[in-house]
Coordinates of C-alpha atoms in Angstrom, one line a residue:
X1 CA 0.0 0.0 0.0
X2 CA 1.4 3.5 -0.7
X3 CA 1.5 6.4 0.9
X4 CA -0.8 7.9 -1.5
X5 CA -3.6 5.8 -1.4
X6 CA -6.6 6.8 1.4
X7 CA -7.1 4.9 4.1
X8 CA -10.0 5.3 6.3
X9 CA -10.9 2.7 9.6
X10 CA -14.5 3.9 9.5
X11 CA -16.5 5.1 6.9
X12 CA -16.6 9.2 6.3
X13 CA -13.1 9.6 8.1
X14 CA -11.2 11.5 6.1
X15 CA -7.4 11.1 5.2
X16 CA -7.5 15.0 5.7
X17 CA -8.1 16.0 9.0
X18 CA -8.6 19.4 10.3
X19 CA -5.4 21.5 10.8
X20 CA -3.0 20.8 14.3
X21 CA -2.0 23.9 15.9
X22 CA 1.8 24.7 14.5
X23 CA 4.9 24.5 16.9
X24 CA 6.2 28.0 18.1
X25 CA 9.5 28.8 19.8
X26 CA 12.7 27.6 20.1
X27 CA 13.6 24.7 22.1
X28 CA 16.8 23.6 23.9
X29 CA 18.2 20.4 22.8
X30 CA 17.1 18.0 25.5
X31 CA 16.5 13.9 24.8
X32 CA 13.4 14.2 23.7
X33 CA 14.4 17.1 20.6
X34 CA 17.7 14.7 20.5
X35 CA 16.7 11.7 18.4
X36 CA 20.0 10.4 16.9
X37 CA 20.2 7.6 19.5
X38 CA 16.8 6.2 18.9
X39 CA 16.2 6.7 15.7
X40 CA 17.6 3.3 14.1
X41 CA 15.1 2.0 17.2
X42 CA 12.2 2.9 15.2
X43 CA 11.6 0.3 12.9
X44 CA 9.3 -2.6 11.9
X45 CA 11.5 -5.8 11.3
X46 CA 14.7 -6.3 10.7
X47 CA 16.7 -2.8 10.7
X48 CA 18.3 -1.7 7.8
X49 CA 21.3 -0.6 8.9
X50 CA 22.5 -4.1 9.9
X51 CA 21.8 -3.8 13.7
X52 CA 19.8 -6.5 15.5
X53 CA 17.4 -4.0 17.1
X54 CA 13.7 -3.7 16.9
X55 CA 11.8 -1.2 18.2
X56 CA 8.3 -2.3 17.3
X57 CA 8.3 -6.4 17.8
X58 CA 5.1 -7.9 15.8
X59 CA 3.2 -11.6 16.3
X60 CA 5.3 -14.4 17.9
X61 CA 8.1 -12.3 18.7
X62 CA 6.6 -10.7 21.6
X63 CA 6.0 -13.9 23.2
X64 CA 9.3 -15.1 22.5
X65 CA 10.7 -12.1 24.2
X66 CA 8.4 -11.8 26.9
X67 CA 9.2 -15.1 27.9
X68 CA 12.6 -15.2 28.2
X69 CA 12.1 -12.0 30.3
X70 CA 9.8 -13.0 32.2
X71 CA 12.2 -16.0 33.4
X72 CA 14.6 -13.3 34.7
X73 CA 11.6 -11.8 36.8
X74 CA 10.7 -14.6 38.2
X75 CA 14.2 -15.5 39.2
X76 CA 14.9 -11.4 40.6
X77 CA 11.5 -11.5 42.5
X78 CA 12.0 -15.0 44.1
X79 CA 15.0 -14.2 44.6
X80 CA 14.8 -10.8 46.0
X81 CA 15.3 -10.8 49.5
X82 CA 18.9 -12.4 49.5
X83 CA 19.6 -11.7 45.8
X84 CA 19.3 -7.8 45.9
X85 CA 23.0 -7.2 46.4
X86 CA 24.0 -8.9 43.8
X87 CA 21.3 -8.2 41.1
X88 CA 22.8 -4.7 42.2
X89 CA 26.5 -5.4 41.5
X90 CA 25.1 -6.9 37.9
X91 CA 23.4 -3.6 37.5
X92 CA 26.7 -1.2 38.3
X93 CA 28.6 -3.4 36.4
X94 CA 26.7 -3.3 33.1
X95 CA 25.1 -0.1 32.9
X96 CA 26.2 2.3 35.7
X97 CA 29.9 2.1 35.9
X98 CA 30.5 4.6 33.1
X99 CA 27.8 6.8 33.7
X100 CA 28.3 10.3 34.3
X101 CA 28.3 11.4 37.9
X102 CA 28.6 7.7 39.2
X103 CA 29.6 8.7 42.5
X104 CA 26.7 10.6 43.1
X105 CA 24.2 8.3 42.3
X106 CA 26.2 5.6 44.3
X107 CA 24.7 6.1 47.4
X108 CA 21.2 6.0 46.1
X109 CA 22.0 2.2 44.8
X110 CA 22.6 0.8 48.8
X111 CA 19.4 1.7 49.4
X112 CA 16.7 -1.1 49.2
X113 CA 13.9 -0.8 46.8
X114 CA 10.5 -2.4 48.2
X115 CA 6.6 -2.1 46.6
X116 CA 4.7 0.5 48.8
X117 CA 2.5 -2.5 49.5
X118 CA 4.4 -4.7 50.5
X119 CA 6.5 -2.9 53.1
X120 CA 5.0 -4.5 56.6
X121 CA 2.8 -2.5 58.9
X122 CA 5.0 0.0 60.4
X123 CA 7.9 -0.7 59.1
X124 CA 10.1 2.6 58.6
X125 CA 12.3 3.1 55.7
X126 CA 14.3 5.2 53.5
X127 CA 11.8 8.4 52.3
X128 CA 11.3 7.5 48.3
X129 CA 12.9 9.5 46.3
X130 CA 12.6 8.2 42.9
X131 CA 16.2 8.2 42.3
X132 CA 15.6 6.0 38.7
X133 CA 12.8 7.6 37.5
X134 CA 14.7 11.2 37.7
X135 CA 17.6 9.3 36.5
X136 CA 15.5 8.3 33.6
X137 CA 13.9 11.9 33.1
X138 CA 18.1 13.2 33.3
X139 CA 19.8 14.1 30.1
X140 CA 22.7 12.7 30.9
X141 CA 21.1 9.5 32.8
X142 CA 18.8 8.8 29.3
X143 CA 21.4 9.3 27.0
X144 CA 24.2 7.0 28.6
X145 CA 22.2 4.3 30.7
X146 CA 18.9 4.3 29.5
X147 CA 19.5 3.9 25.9
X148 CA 21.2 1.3 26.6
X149 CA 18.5 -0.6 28.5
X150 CA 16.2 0.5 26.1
X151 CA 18.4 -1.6 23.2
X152 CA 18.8 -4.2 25.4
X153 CA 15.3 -5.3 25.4
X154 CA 15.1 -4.2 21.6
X155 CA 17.5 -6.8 20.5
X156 CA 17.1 -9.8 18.8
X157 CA 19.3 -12.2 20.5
X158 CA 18.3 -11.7 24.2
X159 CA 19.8 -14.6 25.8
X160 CA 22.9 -13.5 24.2
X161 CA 24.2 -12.6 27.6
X162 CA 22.0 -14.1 30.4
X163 CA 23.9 -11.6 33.3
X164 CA 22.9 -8.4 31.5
X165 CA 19.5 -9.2 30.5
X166 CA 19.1 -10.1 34.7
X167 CA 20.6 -6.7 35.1
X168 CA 18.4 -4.8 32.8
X169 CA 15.0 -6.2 34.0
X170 CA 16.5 -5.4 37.3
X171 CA 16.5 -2.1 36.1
X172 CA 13.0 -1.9 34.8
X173 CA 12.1 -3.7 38.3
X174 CA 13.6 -0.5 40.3
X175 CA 11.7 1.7 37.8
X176 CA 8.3 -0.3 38.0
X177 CA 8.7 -0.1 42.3
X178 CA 9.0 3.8 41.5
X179 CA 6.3 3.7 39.2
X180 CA 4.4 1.7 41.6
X181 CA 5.5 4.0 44.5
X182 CA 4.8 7.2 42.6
X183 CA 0.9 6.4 41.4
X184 CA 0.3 4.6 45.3
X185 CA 1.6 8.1 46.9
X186 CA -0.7 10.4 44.9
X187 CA -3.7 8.9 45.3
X188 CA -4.6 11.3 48.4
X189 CA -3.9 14.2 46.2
X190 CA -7.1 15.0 44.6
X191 CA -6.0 18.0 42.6
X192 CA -4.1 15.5 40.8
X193 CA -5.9 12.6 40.0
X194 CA -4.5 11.4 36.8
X195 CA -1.3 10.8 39.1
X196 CA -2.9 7.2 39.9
X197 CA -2.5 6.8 36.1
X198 CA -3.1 8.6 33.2
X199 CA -5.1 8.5 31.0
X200 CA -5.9 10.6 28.3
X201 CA -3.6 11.3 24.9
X202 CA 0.2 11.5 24.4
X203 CA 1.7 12.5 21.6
X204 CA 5.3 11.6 19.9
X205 CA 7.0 13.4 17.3
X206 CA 9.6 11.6 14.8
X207 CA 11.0 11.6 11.3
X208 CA 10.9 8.9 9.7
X209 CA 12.2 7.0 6.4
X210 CA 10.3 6.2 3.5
X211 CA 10.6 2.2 4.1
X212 CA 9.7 3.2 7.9
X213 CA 7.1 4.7 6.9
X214 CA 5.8 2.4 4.7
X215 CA 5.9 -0.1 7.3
X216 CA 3.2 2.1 9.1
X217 CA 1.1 1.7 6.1
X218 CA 1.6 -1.9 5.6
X219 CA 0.4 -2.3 9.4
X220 CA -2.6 -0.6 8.5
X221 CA -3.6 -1.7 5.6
X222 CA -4.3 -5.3 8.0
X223 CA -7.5 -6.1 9.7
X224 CA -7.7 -3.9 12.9
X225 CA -7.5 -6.7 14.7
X226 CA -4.4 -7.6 13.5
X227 CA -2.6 -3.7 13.9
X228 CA -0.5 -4.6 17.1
X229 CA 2.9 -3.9 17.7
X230 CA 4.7 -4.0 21.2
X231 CA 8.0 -2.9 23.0
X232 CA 8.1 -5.5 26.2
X233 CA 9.0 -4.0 29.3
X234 CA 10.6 -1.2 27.2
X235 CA 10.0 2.7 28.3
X236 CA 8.3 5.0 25.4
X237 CA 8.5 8.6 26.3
X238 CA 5.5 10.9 24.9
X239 CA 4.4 14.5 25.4
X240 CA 0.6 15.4 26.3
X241 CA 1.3 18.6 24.9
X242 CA 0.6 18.1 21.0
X243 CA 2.4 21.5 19.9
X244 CA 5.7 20.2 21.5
X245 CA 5.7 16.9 20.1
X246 CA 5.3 18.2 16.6
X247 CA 8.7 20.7 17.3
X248 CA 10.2 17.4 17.8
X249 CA 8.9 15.5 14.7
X250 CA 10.1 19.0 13.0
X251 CA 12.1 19.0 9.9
X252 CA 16.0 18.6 10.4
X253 CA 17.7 22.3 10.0
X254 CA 19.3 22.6 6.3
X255 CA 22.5 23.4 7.9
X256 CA 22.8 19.8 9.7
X257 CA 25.7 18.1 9.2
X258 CA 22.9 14.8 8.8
X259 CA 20.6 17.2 6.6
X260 CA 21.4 15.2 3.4
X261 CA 20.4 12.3 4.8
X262 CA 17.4 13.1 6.2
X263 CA 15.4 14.9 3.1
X264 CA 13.4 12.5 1.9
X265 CA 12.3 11.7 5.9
X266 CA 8.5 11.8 6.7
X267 CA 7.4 14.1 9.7
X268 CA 5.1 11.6 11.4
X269 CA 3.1 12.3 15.0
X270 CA 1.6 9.2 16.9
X271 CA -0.8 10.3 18.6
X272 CA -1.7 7.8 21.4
X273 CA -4.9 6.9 23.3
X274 CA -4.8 5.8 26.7
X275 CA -7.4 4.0 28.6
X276 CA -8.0 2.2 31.7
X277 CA -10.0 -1.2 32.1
X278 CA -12.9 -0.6 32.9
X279 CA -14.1 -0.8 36.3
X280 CA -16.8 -3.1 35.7
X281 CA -14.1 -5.2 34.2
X282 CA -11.7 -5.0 36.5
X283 CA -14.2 -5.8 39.4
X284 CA -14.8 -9.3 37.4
X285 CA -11.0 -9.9 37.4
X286 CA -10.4 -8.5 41.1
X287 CA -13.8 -11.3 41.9
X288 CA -12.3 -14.2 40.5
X289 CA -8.6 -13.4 41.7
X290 CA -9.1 -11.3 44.6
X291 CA -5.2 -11.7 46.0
X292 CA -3.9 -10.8 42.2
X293 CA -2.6 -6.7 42.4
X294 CA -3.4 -4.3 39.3
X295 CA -1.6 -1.5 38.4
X296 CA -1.7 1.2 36.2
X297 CA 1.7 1.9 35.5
X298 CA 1.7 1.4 32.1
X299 CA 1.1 5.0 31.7
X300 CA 2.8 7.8 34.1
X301 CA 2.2 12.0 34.1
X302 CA 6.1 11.9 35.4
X303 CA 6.1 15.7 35.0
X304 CA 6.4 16.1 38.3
X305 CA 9.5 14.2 38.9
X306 CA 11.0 15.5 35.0
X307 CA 14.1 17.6 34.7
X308 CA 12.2 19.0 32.4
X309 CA 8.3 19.6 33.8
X310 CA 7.6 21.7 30.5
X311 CA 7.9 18.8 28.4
X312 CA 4.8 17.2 30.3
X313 CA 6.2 13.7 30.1
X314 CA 4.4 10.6 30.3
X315 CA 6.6 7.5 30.4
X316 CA 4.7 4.3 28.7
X317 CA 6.0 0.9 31.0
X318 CA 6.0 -1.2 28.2
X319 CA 3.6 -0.2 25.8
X320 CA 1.5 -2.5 23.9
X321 CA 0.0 -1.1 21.2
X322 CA -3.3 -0.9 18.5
X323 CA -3.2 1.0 15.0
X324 CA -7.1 2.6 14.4
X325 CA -6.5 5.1 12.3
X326 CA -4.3 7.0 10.4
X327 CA -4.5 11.2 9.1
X328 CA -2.0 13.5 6.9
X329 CA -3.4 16.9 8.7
X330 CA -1.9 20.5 8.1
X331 CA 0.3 21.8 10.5
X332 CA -0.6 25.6 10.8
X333 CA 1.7 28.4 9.7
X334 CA 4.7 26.1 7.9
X335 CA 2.7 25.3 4.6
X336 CA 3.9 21.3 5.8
X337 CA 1.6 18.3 6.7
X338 CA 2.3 15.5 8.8
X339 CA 1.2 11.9 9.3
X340 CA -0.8 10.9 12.3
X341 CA -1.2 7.7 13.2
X342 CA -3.7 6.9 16.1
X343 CA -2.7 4.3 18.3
X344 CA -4.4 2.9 21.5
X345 CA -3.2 1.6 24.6
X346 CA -4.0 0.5 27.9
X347 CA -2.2 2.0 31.5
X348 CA -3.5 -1.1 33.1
X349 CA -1.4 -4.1 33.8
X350 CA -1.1 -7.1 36.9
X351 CA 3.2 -6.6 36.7
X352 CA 3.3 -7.1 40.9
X353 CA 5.2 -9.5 42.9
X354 CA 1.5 -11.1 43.9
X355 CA 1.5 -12.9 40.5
X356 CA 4.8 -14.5 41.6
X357 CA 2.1 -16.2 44.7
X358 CA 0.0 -17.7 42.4
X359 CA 0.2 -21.4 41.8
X360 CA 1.0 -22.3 37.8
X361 CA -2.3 -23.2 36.9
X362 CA -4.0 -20.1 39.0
X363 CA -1.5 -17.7 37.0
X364 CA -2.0 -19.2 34.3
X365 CA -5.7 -18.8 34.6
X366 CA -5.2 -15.0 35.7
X367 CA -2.7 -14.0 33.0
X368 CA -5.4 -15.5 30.4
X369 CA -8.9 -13.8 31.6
X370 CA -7.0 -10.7 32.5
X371 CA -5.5 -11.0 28.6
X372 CA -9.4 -11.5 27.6
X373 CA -10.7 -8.5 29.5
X374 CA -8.5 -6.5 27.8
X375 CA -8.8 -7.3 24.1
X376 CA -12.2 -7.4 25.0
X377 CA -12.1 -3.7 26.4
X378 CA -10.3 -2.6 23.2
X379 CA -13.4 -3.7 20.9

């Protein structure tokens, strides 16, 4: 299917879609204007450039992935109480040993991470301070750790090495308690409910190839049911602030040295729905497996916790992902269009250490109705 042809998911959509307001201003160069690092990420398939990462992983893949991660899970939560040191010497030794500013964050790594939950009843501990999720938000901290991580669950040959695949689900374990931590913490605040998790739309801004592109089109051109892509465990980072995402899915300046190679690129905005199970739904699940945790941390306003608050980030845990629809609208005052692709995904997952409690057959059971609830929530 080309880019030319219209394609509409429901009759008397148009392909041309009312004009998006246009980005003003200029922006500092931050990691989410910088996309050099992640752009050979963003890809269907194989990538083209000879590396072995994927950022959007379609049909069997996922499973195979997710279940050689979820091995290491299991292992670092059973393992967890006398593990912990040394999952954390893994950590330092693949991904923070080299990072800038080690010896500051050293001293944040002794201290224990534990689920707000599961802490006993008048315990006292360490006040959070989300020391990975500002880590995460950092510059610095994205560019040099987090990319990393982020490739390492991108890859095709995860078992590759077995100690830093522990170490970077370790990772996203520390994240997910923070994430955990965060949305538990704010639920008192009522001025800021969508701190329990969002949901709403997020936006993300990139330029993208003409076979990248086309690989959008070739995913929609399936039956909707069909239109899924995922990135396990993986962290997406999207603005809900539509007018910055397009400044970052602007045009590359004429007087970059990577300008030449970047003019036949394709501005393209995702523009991503997120939505909660439904609480009728998740009363049926909570019925059936009452001791079963769910959280919605799939989807986090981490604005709060940012190094940059204006960019009004929310962090997809993750994302698992649903094509609907797809737009070429105006973007005002440049005389340009961009492609929009609508996507939709849920904030709501069971990732807790309760699922670990279950017997094989009761998880089993769980992990499957849950699964049902949920494609049945998308329809």
């Amino acid at each position: 299917m080309s880019r030319s042809e219209p394609i509409d998911v429901e009759p008397g959509i148009s392909r041309h879609a009312p004009a998006v307001p246009a980005a003003s201003g200029t922006r500092a160069q931050t990691r989410f204007t910088n996309w050099s690092q992640i752009e050979r990420l963003t890809r269907f398939g194989n990538a083209t450039d000879g590396s072995p990462l994927r950022s959007f992983f379609q049909g069997v893949g996922v499973h195979t992935r997710m279940s050689l991660i979820r091995k290491a899970i299991t292992q670092i939560r059973h393992e967890w109480s006398e593990g912990y040191p040394g999952f954390m010497e893994e950590l330092q030794a693949s991904f923070f040993m080299n990072a800038p500013h080690f010896q500051d964050l050293a001293f944040s790594l002794d201290v224990r991470k534990e689920w707000a939950d599961r802490k006993r009843q008048g315990e006292e501990g360490e006040e959070e301070e989300y020391t990975f999720l500002r880590l995460y938000t950092d510059k610095d901290g994205y560019s040099q750790i987090f990319s990393v991580l982020n490739g390492a669950f991108r890859t095709d040959d995860l078992a590759k090495t077995e100690e830093q695949l522990r170490a970077a689900v370790f990772l996203v374990e520390l994240l997910t308690i923070e994430l955990f931590n965060y949305t538990l913490s704010t639920r008192s605040i009522e001025a800021a409910p969508a701190y329990e998790g969002f949901t709403g739309t997020v936006y993300r801004g990139m330029a993208v190839s003409p076979s990248h592109l086309q690989n959008f089109f070739d995913l929609m051109s399936k039956p909707v049911k069909e239109r899924y892509w995922a990135i396990p465990l993986a962290f997406m980072s999207c603005s809900a602030s539509r007018s910055l995402a397009l400044e970052f899915a602007s045009p590359v300046s004429p007087h970059s040295p990577d300008a030449e190679d970047k003019e036949e690129e394709t501005q393209v905005l995702l523009r991503i729905h997120v939505s909660s199970l439904p609480p009728a739904f998740l009363a049926e699940y909570r019925a059936k497996f009452p001791a079963s945790v769910v959280t919605t941390i799939c989807a986090v306003d981490i604005s709060r916790l940012s190094a940059f608050p204006d960019e009004q980030e929310v962090v997809l845990r993750g994302p698992f992902f649903q094509l609907v629809h797809m737009s070429r609208e105006a973007v005002e005052g440049t005389g340009r269009e961009v492609e929009v692709f609508d996507a939709v995904v849920f904030n709501t997952n069971r990732d807790h250490p309760s699922t670990m409690e279950m017997d094989d057959e009761q998880g089993e059971a769980a992990r499957v109705f849950f699964a049902t609830l949920i494609e049945v929530a998308r329809t």
